[in-house]
XYZ file of C-alpha atoms in Angstrom:
735
model
C 0.049 -0.073 0.099
C 1.216 3.568 -0.881
C 2.604 5.657 1.700
C -0.405 8.172 3.212
C 1.017 11.606 3.970
C -1.899 12.546 6.199
C -4.133 10.723 8.416
C -7.208 8.816 7.476
C -10.008 7.390 9.665
C -9.426 3.632 10.213
C -12.597 1.420 10.125
C -13.238 -0.801 12.914
C -13.506 -3.764 10.255
C -9.772 -2.910 9.251
C -8.437 -2.461 13.117
C -10.059 -5.888 13.333
C -7.932 -7.251 10.694
C -5.052 -5.604 11.796
C -5.298 -7.364 15.113
C -6.186 -10.922 13.852
C -3.604 -11.219 11.378
C -1.754 -14.299 11.674
C 1.144 -12.393 10.300
C 0.629 -8.499 11.673
C 2.613 -5.401 10.260
C 4.613 -3.531 12.672
C 2.353 -1.021 14.245
C 1.493 1.788 17.061
C -1.443 2.983 18.747
C -0.778 6.464 20.388
C -3.084 8.996 22.184
C -0.928 12.307 22.806
C -3.117 14.536 24.831
C -3.356 18.242 24.289
C -1.510 20.581 26.365
C -4.773 22.759 26.772
C -7.325 20.273 27.646
C -9.160 19.762 24.937
C -11.090 16.442 24.235
C -8.672 13.856 22.444
C -10.352 10.416 21.991
C -9.140 9.824 18.623
C -5.888 7.928 18.518
C -2.986 7.766 16.059
C -2.601 4.281 14.255
C 1.156 4.131 12.611
C 1.981 1.275 10.642
C 5.184 0.616 8.738
C 8.654 -1.320 8.712
C 10.422 -1.963 12.097
C 14.191 -2.044 12.245
C 16.948 -1.710 14.787
C 19.763 1.047 14.754
C 22.841 0.884 16.601
C 22.788 4.590 18.398
C 20.333 7.305 18.592
C 21.738 9.566 15.837
C 21.349 6.682 13.512
C 17.668 7.021 13.605
C 16.229 8.237 10.002
C 16.126 11.967 9.428
C 13.040 11.319 6.585
C 11.936 13.616 4.190
C 9.097 16.476 4.811
C 5.925 15.013 3.562
C 3.699 17.429 2.144
C 1.584 19.186 4.891
C 4.051 17.579 7.514
C 3.398 14.760 9.586
C 5.437 12.132 11.799
C 8.076 9.865 9.633
C 9.546 7.580 12.439
C 8.397 6.392 16.064
C 11.680 4.906 18.004
C 11.836 3.173 21.253
C 15.285 3.981 23.317
C 16.460 1.247 25.980
C 18.277 2.488 28.675
C 21.290 1.285 27.783
C 21.525 4.224 25.526
C 22.949 5.999 28.105
C 26.532 4.700 26.827
C 25.959 7.095 23.937
C 26.897 9.814 26.293
C 29.539 8.067 28.228
C 27.516 7.532 31.118
C 27.553 4.079 33.241
C 25.052 1.466 32.379
C 24.478 -2.244 31.824
C 24.663 -3.333 28.403
C 21.893 -5.948 28.231
C 21.095 -5.849 24.500
C 18.035 -4.148 24.362
C 17.657 -3.078 20.686
C 16.896 0.676 19.601
C 13.778 0.137 17.553
C 12.493 2.555 15.020
C 9.268 2.386 12.929
C 9.396 3.938 9.685
C 5.792 4.878 9.489
C 4.076 3.548 5.942
C 0.343 4.267 6.852
C -1.287 6.812 9.093
C -4.739 6.568 10.528
C -6.626 7.763 13.188
C -9.415 5.926 15.350
C -11.574 6.097 18.391
C -12.642 4.360 21.558
C -15.463 3.248 19.787
C -14.023 2.162 16.880
C -11.167 0.131 18.922
C -13.857 -1.300 21.148
C -15.796 -2.785 18.406
C -12.322 -3.952 16.348
C -11.557 -5.734 19.577
C -14.935 -7.242 20.124
C -14.755 -8.648 16.810
C -11.284 -10.947 17.557
C -11.258 -11.259 21.215
C -13.950 -12.785 23.694
C -14.684 -9.952 26.263
C -12.415 -9.384 28.885
C -10.044 -12.068 27.760
C -6.275 -10.791 28.940
C -5.510 -12.957 31.921
C -2.236 -13.539 33.511
C -0.572 -16.329 35.319
C 2.804 -16.772 37.681
C 2.405 -13.224 38.647
C 4.942 -11.643 41.272
C 7.658 -9.518 41.625
C 11.439 -10.927 41.491
C 12.262 -9.848 44.858
C 10.109 -9.310 48.288
C 9.613 -6.539 49.892
C 11.736 -7.337 52.866
C 14.992 -8.134 49.739
C 14.093 -4.585 48.473
C 13.907 -2.823 51.267
C 17.454 -4.564 52.179
C 18.811 -3.020 48.745
C 17.758 0.404 49.994
C 19.179 0.290 53.438
C 22.756 -1.018 52.240
C 22.107 2.076 49.485
C 21.836 4.490 52.306
C 24.448 3.268 54.515
C 27.134 3.204 52.215
C 26.463 5.665 49.305
C 23.360 8.263 50.186
C 24.580 8.859 53.928
C 27.597 10.243 52.605
C 27.152 12.156 49.248
C 23.492 13.190 49.878
C 22.763 11.286 46.492
C 19.106 10.803 45.182
C 18.788 7.579 42.917
C 15.802 6.011 41.452
C 16.231 1.904 42.218
C 13.667 0.031 40.469
C 12.666 -3.762 41.266
C 10.519 -5.809 38.393
C 6.873 -7.443 38.310
C 6.740 -10.197 36.195
C 3.687 -12.742 34.543
C 3.013 -14.877 31.828
C 0.428 -13.746 29.575
C -1.484 -16.906 27.590
C -2.997 -15.430 24.462
C -0.689 -12.716 23.849
C -0.203 -11.446 20.259
C -1.571 -7.958 18.614
C -4.914 -8.356 19.831
C -4.097 -8.390 23.622
C -1.922 -5.736 22.600
C -4.788 -3.815 21.382
C -6.872 -4.712 24.473
C -4.087 -3.367 26.721
C -4.067 -0.294 25.099
C -7.924 0.066 25.569
C -7.695 -0.537 29.113
C -4.740 1.745 29.852
C -6.664 4.147 27.834
C -9.705 4.086 29.826
C -7.601 3.734 33.359
C -5.259 6.324 33.101
C -6.850 9.399 31.758
C -4.118 11.334 33.200
C -1.626 10.082 30.996
C 0.597 12.191 28.664
C 0.995 9.621 26.231
C -0.819 6.243 26.181
C 0.793 4.165 23.935
C 1.131 0.220 22.323
C 3.889 -0.501 19.897
C 4.051 -3.962 18.455
C 7.078 -5.120 16.189
C 4.878 -7.004 14.176
C 4.908 -11.119 13.232
C 2.964 -13.964 14.933
C 5.103 -13.523 18.029
C 6.174 -9.798 18.095
C 7.270 -8.189 21.245
C 5.338 -5.186 22.645
C 5.404 -2.297 24.639
C 2.555 -0.843 26.229
C 2.131 1.974 28.757
C 0.220 4.964 29.820
C 3.037 7.664 30.815
C 2.623 10.818 32.549
C 5.842 11.789 31.830
C 7.245 13.598 28.378
C 10.761 14.642 28.341
C 12.114 16.728 25.383
C 10.270 18.184 22.416
C 11.235 20.479 19.333
C 8.646 22.797 17.608
C 9.506 25.868 15.812
C 13.303 26.118 16.086
C 12.788 25.629 19.930
C 13.391 23.029 22.213
C 11.265 22.884 25.018
C 11.092 21.157 28.442
C 8.837 21.163 31.648
C 10.608 19.939 34.700
C 8.396 19.007 36.935
C 8.078 17.644 40.795
C 6.352 18.163 44.149
C 3.212 15.688 44.421
C -0.252 16.921 46.175
C -2.592 14.025 46.524
C -5.841 15.537 45.522
C -9.170 14.443 47.669
C -12.231 12.603 46.538
C -14.092 14.798 44.195
C -10.848 16.732 43.012
C -10.603 19.940 44.203
C -8.041 20.814 46.903
C -8.969 23.471 49.449
C -6.984 26.687 49.002
C -5.189 26.594 52.358
C -3.988 22.731 51.272
C -2.734 23.911 48.168
C -1.137 27.307 49.421
C 0.451 25.152 52.247
C 1.667 23.041 49.234
C 3.454 25.714 47.740
C 5.062 27.327 51.155
C 6.867 23.962 51.443
C 10.451 25.057 51.165
C 11.570 21.382 50.516
C 9.605 20.717 47.537
C 10.456 24.207 46.489
C 14.364 23.058 46.473
C 13.455 20.056 45.048
C 11.356 21.554 41.641
C 14.942 24.042 41.705
C 17.013 20.777 41.661
C 15.080 19.452 39.100
C 14.957 22.245 36.919
C 18.622 22.774 37.536
C 19.286 19.157 35.914
C 17.057 19.970 33.152
C 18.498 23.362 32.498
C 21.813 21.267 31.998
C 20.787 19.325 29.237
C 18.893 21.848 27.558
C 21.822 24.314 27.392
C 23.717 21.723 25.978
C 22.023 21.345 22.868
C 20.669 25.023 22.506
C 21.844 28.129 20.820
C 20.811 30.544 23.724
C 18.121 32.571 24.191
C 17.498 29.987 27.323
C 14.045 31.283 29.205
C 12.558 29.695 32.291
C 8.602 30.317 33.019
C 6.605 29.398 36.040
C 6.434 27.786 38.340
C 2.993 26.858 37.713
C 0.041 24.330 38.826
C -0.365 20.932 36.588
C -3.002 18.923 38.122
C -3.944 15.481 36.745
C -6.691 13.587 37.619
C -5.680 12.408 41.254
C -2.450 14.354 42.020
C -1.071 17.683 41.316
C 2.105 18.528 40.157
C 4.524 22.053 40.327
C 6.203 22.901 36.787
C 8.186 25.046 34.819
C 8.845 25.674 31.266
C 12.350 25.976 29.995
C 13.210 26.408 26.494
C 15.983 27.584 24.179
C 16.933 28.016 20.531
C 17.625 24.865 18.605
C 21.361 24.141 18.173
C 21.061 20.551 16.875
C 18.952 18.483 14.608
C 16.100 16.282 16.504
C 18.351 13.124 16.482
C 21.198 14.854 18.042
C 18.927 16.747 20.537
C 17.282 13.864 21.414
C 20.956 11.995 22.353
C 22.054 14.942 24.225
C 19.221 14.756 26.578
C 19.436 11.504 27.205
C 17.641 10.567 29.816
C 15.082 12.246 31.982
C 16.347 12.201 35.658
C 13.434 11.427 36.974
C 13.690 7.663 36.174
C 17.912 8.021 37.169
C 18.628 10.407 39.971
C 20.661 13.338 40.954
C 23.701 14.153 40.644
C 23.084 12.347 37.222
C 26.362 10.791 36.529
C 26.514 9.608 39.858
C 23.244 7.872 39.842
C 24.200 5.879 36.725
C 27.018 4.846 38.265
C 25.247 3.548 41.409
C 22.494 2.287 39.462
C 24.639 -0.185 37.338
C 26.590 -1.539 40.680
C 23.212 -2.266 42.619
C 20.675 -2.847 39.953
C 20.853 -6.631 39.673
C 20.178 -6.526 35.936
C 19.833 -4.464 32.754
C 16.700 -1.926 32.745
C 15.274 -3.037 29.561
C 13.424 -0.385 28.318
C 12.314 1.442 31.730
C 13.709 4.958 32.070
C 14.167 5.334 28.215
C 12.132 7.038 25.710
C 9.190 6.843 23.226
C 9.831 9.463 20.394
C 8.237 10.429 17.326
C 9.744 11.971 14.871
C 8.827 14.238 12.175
C 8.088 17.924 10.285
C 5.833 20.623 10.155
C 4.121 22.133 7.114
C 7.155 24.821 6.507
C 9.351 21.469 6.662
C 10.719 22.524 10.007
C 11.983 19.342 12.140
C 9.375 18.507 15.154
C 9.909 16.039 18.110
C 7.968 14.752 20.727
C 8.698 12.181 23.231
C 7.322 10.232 26.493
C 9.201 8.696 29.304
C 9.125 4.713 29.365
C 7.926 4.383 32.900
C 4.562 2.653 34.005
C 5.142 0.559 31.002
C 4.706 -3.239 30.367
C 7.349 -5.001 28.330
C 5.698 -7.821 26.615
C 8.328 -10.499 24.975
C 7.372 -12.700 22.056
C 7.181 -15.815 24.256
C 4.518 -14.335 26.255
C 6.106 -13.306 29.336
C 5.027 -9.641 30.668
C 7.706 -7.308 33.094
C 6.618 -4.180 34.730
C 9.379 -2.156 36.274
C 8.768 0.420 38.876
C 11.258 2.143 41.079
C 11.273 4.364 44.291
C 13.824 7.482 44.738
C 16.247 7.087 47.659
C 17.517 9.950 48.967
C 18.777 11.165 52.474
C 15.296 11.121 54.042
C 14.149 7.481 52.792
C 12.808 4.851 54.743
C 13.446 1.567 53.460
C 10.257 -0.218 54.312
C 8.589 2.949 52.924
C 10.057 2.650 49.340
C 9.063 -0.933 49.248
C 5.587 -0.152 49.980
C 5.646 2.993 47.442
C 7.059 0.398 44.648
C 4.068 -2.108 45.268
C 1.527 0.604 45.432
C 2.975 2.049 42.002
C 2.422 -1.432 40.528
C -0.716 -1.979 42.085
C -2.199 1.318 40.424
C -0.937 -0.026 36.802
C -1.650 -3.864 37.304
C -5.691 -3.227 37.981
C -6.102 -3.238 34.098
C -5.792 -6.727 34.049
C -8.709 -7.059 36.723
C -11.913 -6.992 35.023
C -15.213 -8.834 35.665
C -14.508 -11.399 32.890
C -10.701 -11.941 33.798
C -8.763 -13.943 36.241
C -8.119 -11.411 38.668
C -4.196 -11.729 39.644
C -4.907 -12.615 43.364
C -7.071 -15.997 42.161
C -5.681 -19.317 43.347
C -6.305 -20.848 40.209
C -3.456 -21.753 38.016
C -0.892 -20.958 40.843
C -0.781 -17.581 40.609
C 0.485 -15.304 43.334
C -0.968 -11.800 43.508
C 0.836 -8.579 44.348
C -1.502 -7.243 46.554
C -1.698 -3.097 47.019
C -0.575 -1.861 50.220
C -3.418 -1.903 52.592
C -4.478 1.832 53.276
C -2.187 3.252 50.599
C -3.871 5.090 47.795
C -2.338 4.189 44.193
C -0.832 6.980 42.827
C -1.913 6.597 39.364
C -0.555 9.737 37.854
C 2.601 10.048 40.149
C 5.413 10.627 38.829
C 8.379 8.234 38.867
C 10.479 9.688 41.563
C 8.796 13.185 41.098
C 9.820 14.116 44.909
C 13.542 14.336 43.789
C 14.985 13.921 40.933
C 14.241 15.666 37.563
C 10.932 14.874 35.589
C 10.429 16.830 32.493
C 7.128 17.250 30.749
C 8.099 18.176 26.946
C 5.398 19.918 24.766
C 5.980 22.140 21.787
C 6.712 25.828 21.511
C 3.901 27.885 21.302
C 2.291 28.528 17.698
C 0.583 26.567 15.081
C -0.627 22.978 15.246
C 0.078 20.285 12.838
C -1.845 17.069 12.325
C 1.007 14.905 12.877
C 2.459 16.778 16.071
C -0.301 18.123 18.513
C 1.428 20.131 21.377
C 1.194 17.725 24.072
C 1.513 17.073 28.022
C -1.000 16.362 30.423
C -4.545 17.654 30.626
C -5.492 19.854 33.225
C -8.507 16.994 34.542
C -8.882 19.017 37.327
C -10.114 22.774 37.374
C -7.692 24.442 39.554
C -7.824 28.211 38.536
C -5.116 29.969 40.806
C -6.162 33.353 40.075
C -9.538 32.365 41.921
C -7.599 31.701 44.935
C -5.785 34.904 46.189
C -3.504 32.876 48.701
C -2.835 30.517 45.943
C -1.781 33.278 43.468
C 0.378 34.933 46.047
C 2.232 32.017 46.551
C 2.744 31.541 43.312
C 4.161 34.694 42.135
C 6.263 34.700 45.435
C 7.884 31.117 44.317
C 8.158 32.780 40.767
C 10.416 35.720 42.609
C 12.634 33.277 44.216
C 14.114 31.994 40.766
C 16.647 33.366 38.598
C 16.236 36.741 37.432
C 18.584 35.772 34.408
C 16.838 32.778 33.167
C 13.493 34.771 33.819
C 14.601 37.460 31.516
C 13.891 39.717 34.375
C 17.725 40.985 34.683
C 17.384 44.552 36.186
C 17.836 47.502 33.851
C 21.659 48.369 32.946
C 22.686 45.608 34.775
C 23.932 43.773 31.761
C 27.378 44.271 31.269
C 29.683 45.180 27.921
C 31.469 42.011 26.805
C 34.476 41.092 28.938
C 37.409 39.156 28.180
C 37.110 35.421 27.097
C 36.898 32.767 29.665
C 38.471 28.939 29.728
C 36.223 27.209 31.489
C 37.326 24.059 33.322
C 34.625 21.061 32.996
C 35.041 19.310 36.735
C 32.527 16.878 36.263
C 29.768 19.010 36.856
C 26.073 18.871 35.326
C 25.731 22.582 35.885
C 28.810 23.322 33.531
C 26.836 23.854 30.743
C 24.404 26.148 32.445
C 27.218 27.972 33.641
C 29.025 28.571 29.896
C 25.394 29.544 28.916
C 25.095 31.973 31.690
C 28.803 33.601 30.680
C 27.985 33.895 27.018
C 25.018 35.736 28.025
C 26.788 38.098 30.000
C 28.902 38.925 26.947
C 32.097 36.565 27.560
C 33.326 34.473 24.792
C 33.463 30.859 26.522
C 35.212 27.671 25.227
C 34.637 24.810 27.903
C 37.553 22.419 28.437
C 38.910 19.485 30.043
C 41.717 20.133 32.853
C 44.122 18.913 30.701
C 43.062 21.251 28.112
C 43.276 24.187 30.479
C 46.582 23.411 31.516
C 47.705 23.339 28.511
C 46.480 26.376 27.436
C 47.805 27.997 30.605
C 51.075 26.560 29.892
C 51.169 24.433 32.683
C 53.033 20.717 32.348
C 53.535 18.231 34.479
C 56.344 18.440 36.785
C 57.123 18.576 40.327
C 54.508 18.264 43.216
C 53.136 21.035 44.331
C 53.712 21.582 47.588
C 50.703 21.510 50.169
C 49.128 25.351 51.218
C 47.259 24.114 54.263
C 46.262 21.381 56.489
C 42.729 20.273 55.673
C 40.835 18.586 58.615
C 37.490 16.403 58.005
C 35.144 17.874 60.351
C 33.596 14.383 60.864
C 36.618 12.695 61.258
C 38.934 15.240 63.140
C 42.840 16.054 61.883
C 44.356 13.570 59.399
C 47.753 12.432 60.566
C 50.210 13.419 58.435
C 47.128 15.575 58.085
C 47.609 17.265 55.080
C 45.652 16.708 51.777
C 47.849 17.946 49.191
C 47.685 17.752 45.418
C 49.135 14.662 44.847
C 49.755 12.907 41.630
C 47.259 13.325 38.832
C 46.068 10.972 36.483
C 49.144 11.182 34.400
C 51.606 10.311 36.980
C 52.844 13.604 38.350
C 51.384 16.749 39.398
C 51.727 20.404 37.201
C 53.303 23.543 37.437
C 53.132 26.832 36.137
C 55.153 27.344 32.862
C 53.814 30.125 30.448
C 51.313 32.477 31.293
C 47.910 32.596 29.660
C 47.165 35.260 26.929
C 46.186 38.492 28.488
C 42.730 39.199 29.379
C 41.754 35.525 29.906
C 40.150 34.255 33.046
C 40.012 30.710 34.028
C 36.912 29.825 35.625
C 37.103 26.328 37.661
C 33.571 24.976 37.187
C 31.371 22.924 39.686
C 31.535 19.250 39.981
C 30.747 16.245 42.438
C 32.684 14.695 45.193
C 34.704 15.695 48.421
C 36.713 18.456 47.402
C 39.725 17.262 49.532
C 39.466 13.491 49.095
C 42.870 11.358 49.234
C 43.485 9.263 46.349
C 41.079 10.925 43.748
C 42.819 11.972 40.846
C 40.349 14.502 39.300
C 40.447 16.467 42.815
C 44.341 16.118 42.900
C 44.514 17.330 39.036
C 41.846 20.401 40.092
C 44.281 21.300 42.685
C 47.622 21.373 40.985
C 45.941 23.439 37.963
C 44.613 25.828 40.288
C 47.900 26.180 41.958
C 49.548 26.325 38.957
C 47.529 28.883 37.543
C 47.794 31.252 40.513
C 51.245 30.797 40.864
C 51.862 32.022 37.548
C 49.177 35.259 38.298
C 46.720 34.086 35.982
C 43.255 35.596 36.783
C 41.413 32.462 38.394
C 37.586 32.271 39.680
C 36.297 29.301 41.380
C 32.499 28.170 41.564
C 31.016 25.395 43.305
C 33.674 22.477 43.566
C 36.404 24.530 41.845
C 35.852 27.204 44.842
C 37.557 24.374 47.209
C 40.744 23.827 45.771
C 41.041 28.015 45.487
C 40.807 28.073 49.127
C 43.312 25.042 49.530
C 45.739 26.744 47.555
C 45.408 30.087 49.798
C 45.553 28.462 53.139
C 41.980 29.534 54.009
C 40.206 26.245 54.319
C 40.175 24.534 57.224
C 38.107 21.510 57.258
C 35.220 19.745 55.030
C 31.842 18.805 56.260
C 28.998 16.719 54.177
C 25.807 19.014 53.608
C 23.794 15.858 53.731
C 20.998 17.462 51.062
C 22.614 18.617 48.037
C 20.400 21.255 46.686
C 19.237 24.207 49.150
C 18.479 27.754 48.747
C 19.837 30.403 51.285
C 19.601 34.111 51.739
C 22.960 35.385 52.359
C 24.946 38.433 52.447
C 27.716 38.163 49.960
C 29.781 40.562 47.626
C 28.306 43.347 49.208
C 24.994 42.719 48.727
C 21.973 40.765 50.214
C 21.438 37.993 48.062
C 19.432 34.656 47.543
C 21.681 31.664 46.146
C 21.392 28.347 45.503
C 23.547 25.349 46.619
C 24.403 22.429 44.989
C 27.461 20.392 46.588
C 27.631 17.746 48.908
C 30.049 19.081 50.779
C 30.906 22.624 52.447
C 34.083 23.773 53.254
C 34.758 25.802 56.790
C 37.016 28.417 57.864
C 40.104 27.537 60.261
C 41.150 29.576 63.340
C 43.516 31.801 61.278
C 41.432 31.900 57.931
C 40.463 35.661 58.636
C 43.851 37.019 59.606
C 45.279 35.005 56.580
C 42.900 36.676 54.488
C 43.411 40.356 55.347
C 47.468 39.327 55.051
C 46.584 38.489 51.490
C 44.258 41.446 50.527
C 41.580 39.171 50.069
C 37.801 39.650 51.551
C 35.725 36.751 52.474
C 31.582 36.224 52.912
C 30.529 33.617 54.851
C 27.211 30.959 54.405
C 24.579 29.947 56.379
C 26.534 27.390 57.987
C 28.424 27.917 61.188
C 31.984 29.058 59.539
C 31.475 28.125 56.231
C 33.156 30.014 53.408
C 30.886 31.178 50.646
C 32.586 33.386 48.549
C 36.148 35.606 48.576
C 37.498 38.109 46.380
C 40.646 39.648 45.555
C 43.520 40.668 43.271
C 43.200 38.107 40.231
C 41.039 35.663 42.327
C 37.325 35.237 43.052
C 35.117 32.409 43.819
C 31.900 31.112 45.516
C 30.596 28.038 46.767
C 27.022 28.248 45.568
C 25.997 28.110 42.079
C 25.240 31.385 40.198
C 23.924 29.385 36.922
C 21.355 27.264 39.349
C 17.779 28.590 39.047
C 17.839 28.706 43.062
C 20.285 31.880 42.713
C 17.831 34.894 41.974
C 20.818 37.503 41.572
C 23.405 34.671 40.049
C 24.255 36.422 37.193
C 25.171 39.609 38.989
C 26.963 37.956 41.380
C 29.169 35.887 38.573
C 29.655 39.491 37.053
C 31.083 40.766 40.142
C 33.198 37.993 40.624
C 34.344 38.392 36.951
C 35.772 41.962 37.137
């Protein structure tokens, strides 16, 4: 059959033929809900050819079709994280892409009639259903993680468990029935979908994802970071005082800020500037309400590279993102398959511009051609986690989705027939049908298109407002939203004070110290008129004219606040990964500022080559008189070189917003590191002798910033959305 460039209605008989074919072609049923909350009963039916590709960037680009529309539907497994150089288990799960040959629409009535013609009513039953581990075993994994990873670093990481079953009578019709039930049960979903790879024993994915990730439309990359969950009472509408109290919750506000920061870092890596932040606003779903922001920027890459550069939504991984990936690779018992990956629709608009829409592969069933079903669920483990509660959360999440198998005509999973075991819901725990996977901590993004016209192929998408919450009708709620917006970065909101934007200064070499925030910091520096090059430690050392040489002498004795003075006690710049320390040689070009950026880790850890290399680089730069500024982790080797660091202590919670006196003003700033550096008994006197000005942070003796001749730095993160005056403070440090 020839390609169909525009959607045509599909009759019930034709849909029934698709479901009952002994060798069905690859197909997908996709319901994407309009962001404006309008009715969306019709769903798309895509039929085409299924292929596998090695990498996300190998996805087909496809020529534009007359009038626009989608040309490919891809499902990306979690192992694609390896394309970004991140740790993950390579379980061989394929990157599948369906090149769309036929495009139809159908509605619920058509689907119901088609299924009635090919299946007995309610014929969707399972056997041998159970979690792969017990609640006690899962809680034990959480307990071990808390003791050995989280308590030390403030890490938040989503740890999954799998529910598996056998599905007799599986096939294309069963996939269609599962899609129908998910559509009826999960009206709050961002995407409801079923993808069948074709053939009599084709594999399938079927899910109801509440969460988008990234979209591209009209030359803009858009993400909707989302966090915070308020359960709605029966009847839907919360009381105004409950909603206002939810918005006043400081922890929730800081967590949303951390979520936005994580997505902002991804966004800045794939855009060419003009980055803007809007919100927060309210996003009510069927049973819960979230807060969300909208971030967008001018697209710099094609949609395939945009997709590859934003793998994956941190809500299904954790933060810091890279460290969470490492922990998942070490501690989960197997590869994740498609869990935490993406389903993506690629196409063009009517004018030929590229379009992209995505949904996160959570709350999704994986069906094999052998009739096995797997549902992965997870809980975010953080400093405040209680192991038994996390186990209960995963069981409740699974129970909410597994209810689609429970009908009057189907064998309920708790029946004793056929030896089935049931995953019982947690007594008294309401099933969070619309709750984001891990939305209380890591990033959850909700993608939709940029403002503008809608095309038949790419509706502007996102969860609908199924509950009529109008903040304008409640003055207390509206006031709290305004207050929350005022506590986010003026720079990213486009609200920098008039005349505050400086004239372009000299070039900046930004040292990538492994922090996710580096891309956002580079974007802010460029927005302040600086020419910026982001470089590794080795490249900056080369540009600065420093080379391997004799070890750098220790600058100060640094003791750990929780361990006391370390015997020989001094944490000095030790050997680098190249087998030696580095020392200064030739100076940088005049006017260049080296900014040592943020990153994870203990700033004075012994035996850490990355930390040692940073300290040696800073020592070399300062000894040759190079203008050197440290941010976040990069601030700490600066303190050590100057002899100002007394001790280091863990923060516990990495994300925090504080109001402090700094750089001659009262400012609201965001912290992102897991460690704080404290002043020693002689820090102030030494700073005066060196001609340095110090500012202290919220903790007792915690060093927040310094400024002096050819040097400066801060422990907070100027590019964080939690730093309201971050751009102005960064400008002062660069002067």
